[in-house]
Tab-separated table of C-alpha atoms in Angstrom:
chain	number	residue	atom	x	y	z
A	21	MET	CA	100.322	94.405	119.944
A	22	THR	CA	104.312	92.533	121.201
A	23	GLY	CA	106.369	94.143	118.458
A	24	LYS	CA	107.561	90.851	117.598
A	25	THR	CA	108.575	90.960	114.055
A	26	PRO	CA	107.077	87.934	112.206
A	27	GLY	CA	109.348	84.570	111.592
A	28	PRO	CA	109.404	83.469	107.830
A	29	ARG	CA	106.811	80.834	107.933
A	30	ASP	CA	104.101	83.899	108.985
A	31	ARG	CA	105.877	86.427	106.659
A	32	LEU	CA	105.443	83.861	103.535
A	33	ILE	CA	102.224	83.256	104.326
A	34	ALA	CA	101.380	87.002	104.469
A	35	THR	CA	102.903	87.981	101.281
A	36	ALA	CA	101.071	84.837	99.928
A	37	ILE	CA	97.943	86.034	100.816
A	38	THR	CA	98.480	89.340	98.926
A	39	MET	CA	100.043	87.613	95.967
A	40	VAL	CA	97.013	85.164	95.470
A	41	GLN	CA	94.320	87.945	96.336
A	42	GLU	CA	96.153	89.920	93.126
A	43	ARG	CA	97.214	86.718	90.973
A	44	GLY	CA	95.796	83.543	92.079
A	45	VAL	CA	97.061	80.500	93.128
A	46	HIS	CA	98.973	79.358	89.933
A	47	ALA	CA	100.284	82.818	88.837
A	48	THR	CA	101.704	83.424	92.596
A	49	GLY	CA	105.351	82.025	91.952
A	50	LEU	CA	107.706	81.000	94.708
A	51	THR	CA	110.678	83.579	93.073
A	52	ASP	CA	108.524	86.554	93.741
A	53	LEU	CA	107.186	85.494	96.966
A	54	LEU	CA	110.527	84.876	98.514
A	55	ARG	CA	112.003	88.281	96.765
A	56	ARG	CA	108.332	90.032	98.370
A	57	SER	CA	108.611	88.306	101.730
A	58	SER	CA	112.407	88.948	102.284
A	59	ALA	CA	112.548	84.926	103.294
A	60	ALA	CA	115.933	82.857	102.021
A	61	ARG	CA	114.836	80.611	99.558
A	62	ASN	CA	115.037	77.681	102.232
A	63	SER	CA	112.443	78.685	104.158
A	64	ILE	CA	109.510	77.539	101.781
A	65	TYR	CA	110.767	73.956	102.262
A	66	GLN	CA	111.327	73.880	105.679
A	67	HIS	CA	108.182	75.202	106.845
A	68	PHE	CA	106.319	74.041	104.280
A	69	PRO	CA	107.576	70.523	103.075
A	70	GLY	CA	104.633	69.665	100.925
A	71	GLY	CA	106.163	72.785	98.462
A	72	LYS	CA	104.137	75.033	96.844
A	73	THR	CA	100.656	73.291	97.577
A	74	GLU	CA	101.155	73.356	100.819
A	75	LEU	CA	101.911	76.637	101.451
A	76	MET	CA	98.689	77.240	99.622
A	77	VAL	CA	96.582	75.067	102.217
A	78	ALA	CA	98.258	77.480	104.843
A	79	VAL	CA	97.227	80.382	103.356
A	80	THR	CA	93.671	79.185	102.525
A	81	ASP	CA	93.424	78.193	106.518
A	82	ALA	CA	95.146	81.344	107.484
A	83	ALA	CA	92.784	83.343	105.140
A	84	ALA	CA	89.250	81.129	106.841
A	85	THR	CA	90.612	81.973	110.013
A	86	VAL	CA	90.757	85.689	109.630
A	87	THR	CA	87.688	85.966	108.139
A	88	ALA	CA	86.228	83.299	110.721
A	89	ASN	CA	87.199	85.506	113.807
A	90	ARG	CA	85.617	88.393	111.785
A	91	VAL	CA	82.326	87.406	111.688
A	92	ASP	CA	83.037	86.060	115.068
A	93	ARG	CA	83.536	89.714	116.204
A	94	LEU	CA	80.746	90.953	114.176
A	95	ALA	CA	78.167	88.422	115.304
A	96	ALA	CA	78.841	89.344	119.185
A	97	ALA	CA	77.904	92.590	118.278
A	98	GLY	CA	74.848	92.386	116.099
A	99	ASP	CA	72.194	90.406	114.328
A	100	ALA	CA	72.835	88.313	110.841
A	101	ALA	CA	72.192	91.567	108.622
A	102	GLY	CA	74.988	93.297	110.691
A	103	ILE	CA	77.305	90.526	110.314
A	104	VAL	CA	76.792	90.606	106.207
A	105	ARG	CA	76.312	94.420	106.199
A	106	GLY	CA	80.453	94.114	108.337
A	107	LEU	CA	81.624	91.875	105.633
A	108	VAL	CA	80.545	93.452	102.518
A	109	ASP	CA	81.489	96.661	103.887
A	110	ARG	CA	85.417	95.377	104.490
A	111	TRP	CA	85.020	93.685	100.889
A	112	VAL	CA	83.671	96.696	99.459
A	113	THR	CA	86.834	98.902	101.693
A	114	ASP	CA	89.586	96.599	100.321
A	115	MET	CA	88.757	96.407	96.756
A	116	GLN	CA	88.115	99.992	96.793
A	117	ARG	CA	92.213	100.441	98.856
A	118	THR	CA	93.509	97.952	95.776
A	119	ASP	CA	91.838	99.911	92.950
A	120	PHE	CA	89.748	96.717	92.757
A	121	GLY	CA	92.936	94.873	91.513
A	122	THR	CA	92.711	91.575	94.871
A	123	GLY	CA	90.225	89.258	95.415
A	124	CYS	CA	89.444	86.576	97.958
A	125	PRO	CA	92.325	83.979	98.651
A	126	ILE	CA	89.741	81.372	99.573
A	127	ALA	CA	87.818	81.687	96.499
A	128	ALA	CA	90.823	82.000	94.668
A	129	ALA	CA	91.833	78.322	95.966
A	130	ALA	CA	88.414	77.152	95.680
A	131	LEU	CA	89.462	78.431	91.392
A	132	ALA	CA	92.281	76.626	91.573
A	133	GLY	CA	91.381	73.923	89.986
A	134	PRO	CA	90.687	69.967	89.398
A	135	ASP	CA	94.919	69.389	89.180
A	136	GLU	CA	95.081	71.248	92.718
A	137	PRO	CA	92.692	68.940	95.042
A	138	THR	CA	94.222	69.660	98.254
A	139	ILE	CA	94.168	73.190	97.673
A	140	THR	CA	90.217	72.926	96.417
A	141	ASP	CA	90.026	70.958	99.263
A	142	ALA	CA	91.532	73.143	102.242
A	143	ALA	CA	88.761	75.786	100.008
A	144	ALA	CA	86.006	73.650	100.903
A	145	ARG	CA	86.885	73.381	104.488
A	146	ALA	CA	87.389	76.813	104.576
A	147	PHE	CA	83.519	77.486	103.473
A	148	ALA	CA	82.256	75.124	105.847
A	149	LEU	CA	84.248	76.634	108.329
A	150	LEU	CA	82.740	80.038	107.667
A	151	ARG	CA	79.364	78.728	106.533
A	152	ASP	CA	79.161	76.742	110.277
A	153	ARG	CA	79.350	80.223	112.263
A	154	ASP	CA	77.152	80.187	115.732
């Protein structure tokens, strides 16, 4: 571990992932995100010039990368059944830890709806990345 403090971009993404898990894409407000992430208001548009849509794509991409890395670690340690068991065990643990108050940020992006094609396209890419793991 480097001990390096995450910068505003990383804090915004990490906090937005948590908020999307708790609330979904549409109910994740930028004002609350800035407060919870301790990021300055101009940080959103500095790091995500496309605003909330670009941020939600980055959130979906980050969640896909974390999940893909988890699948790869599980695959290196076992068979397909072990991968499924490992993923399900993690999801159950996460859900119990939050008293079933959170969900999957990739699924939330997929459910953003037809008015958010950029976000739903990011979810489709995320699911394809996970589906195509070797």
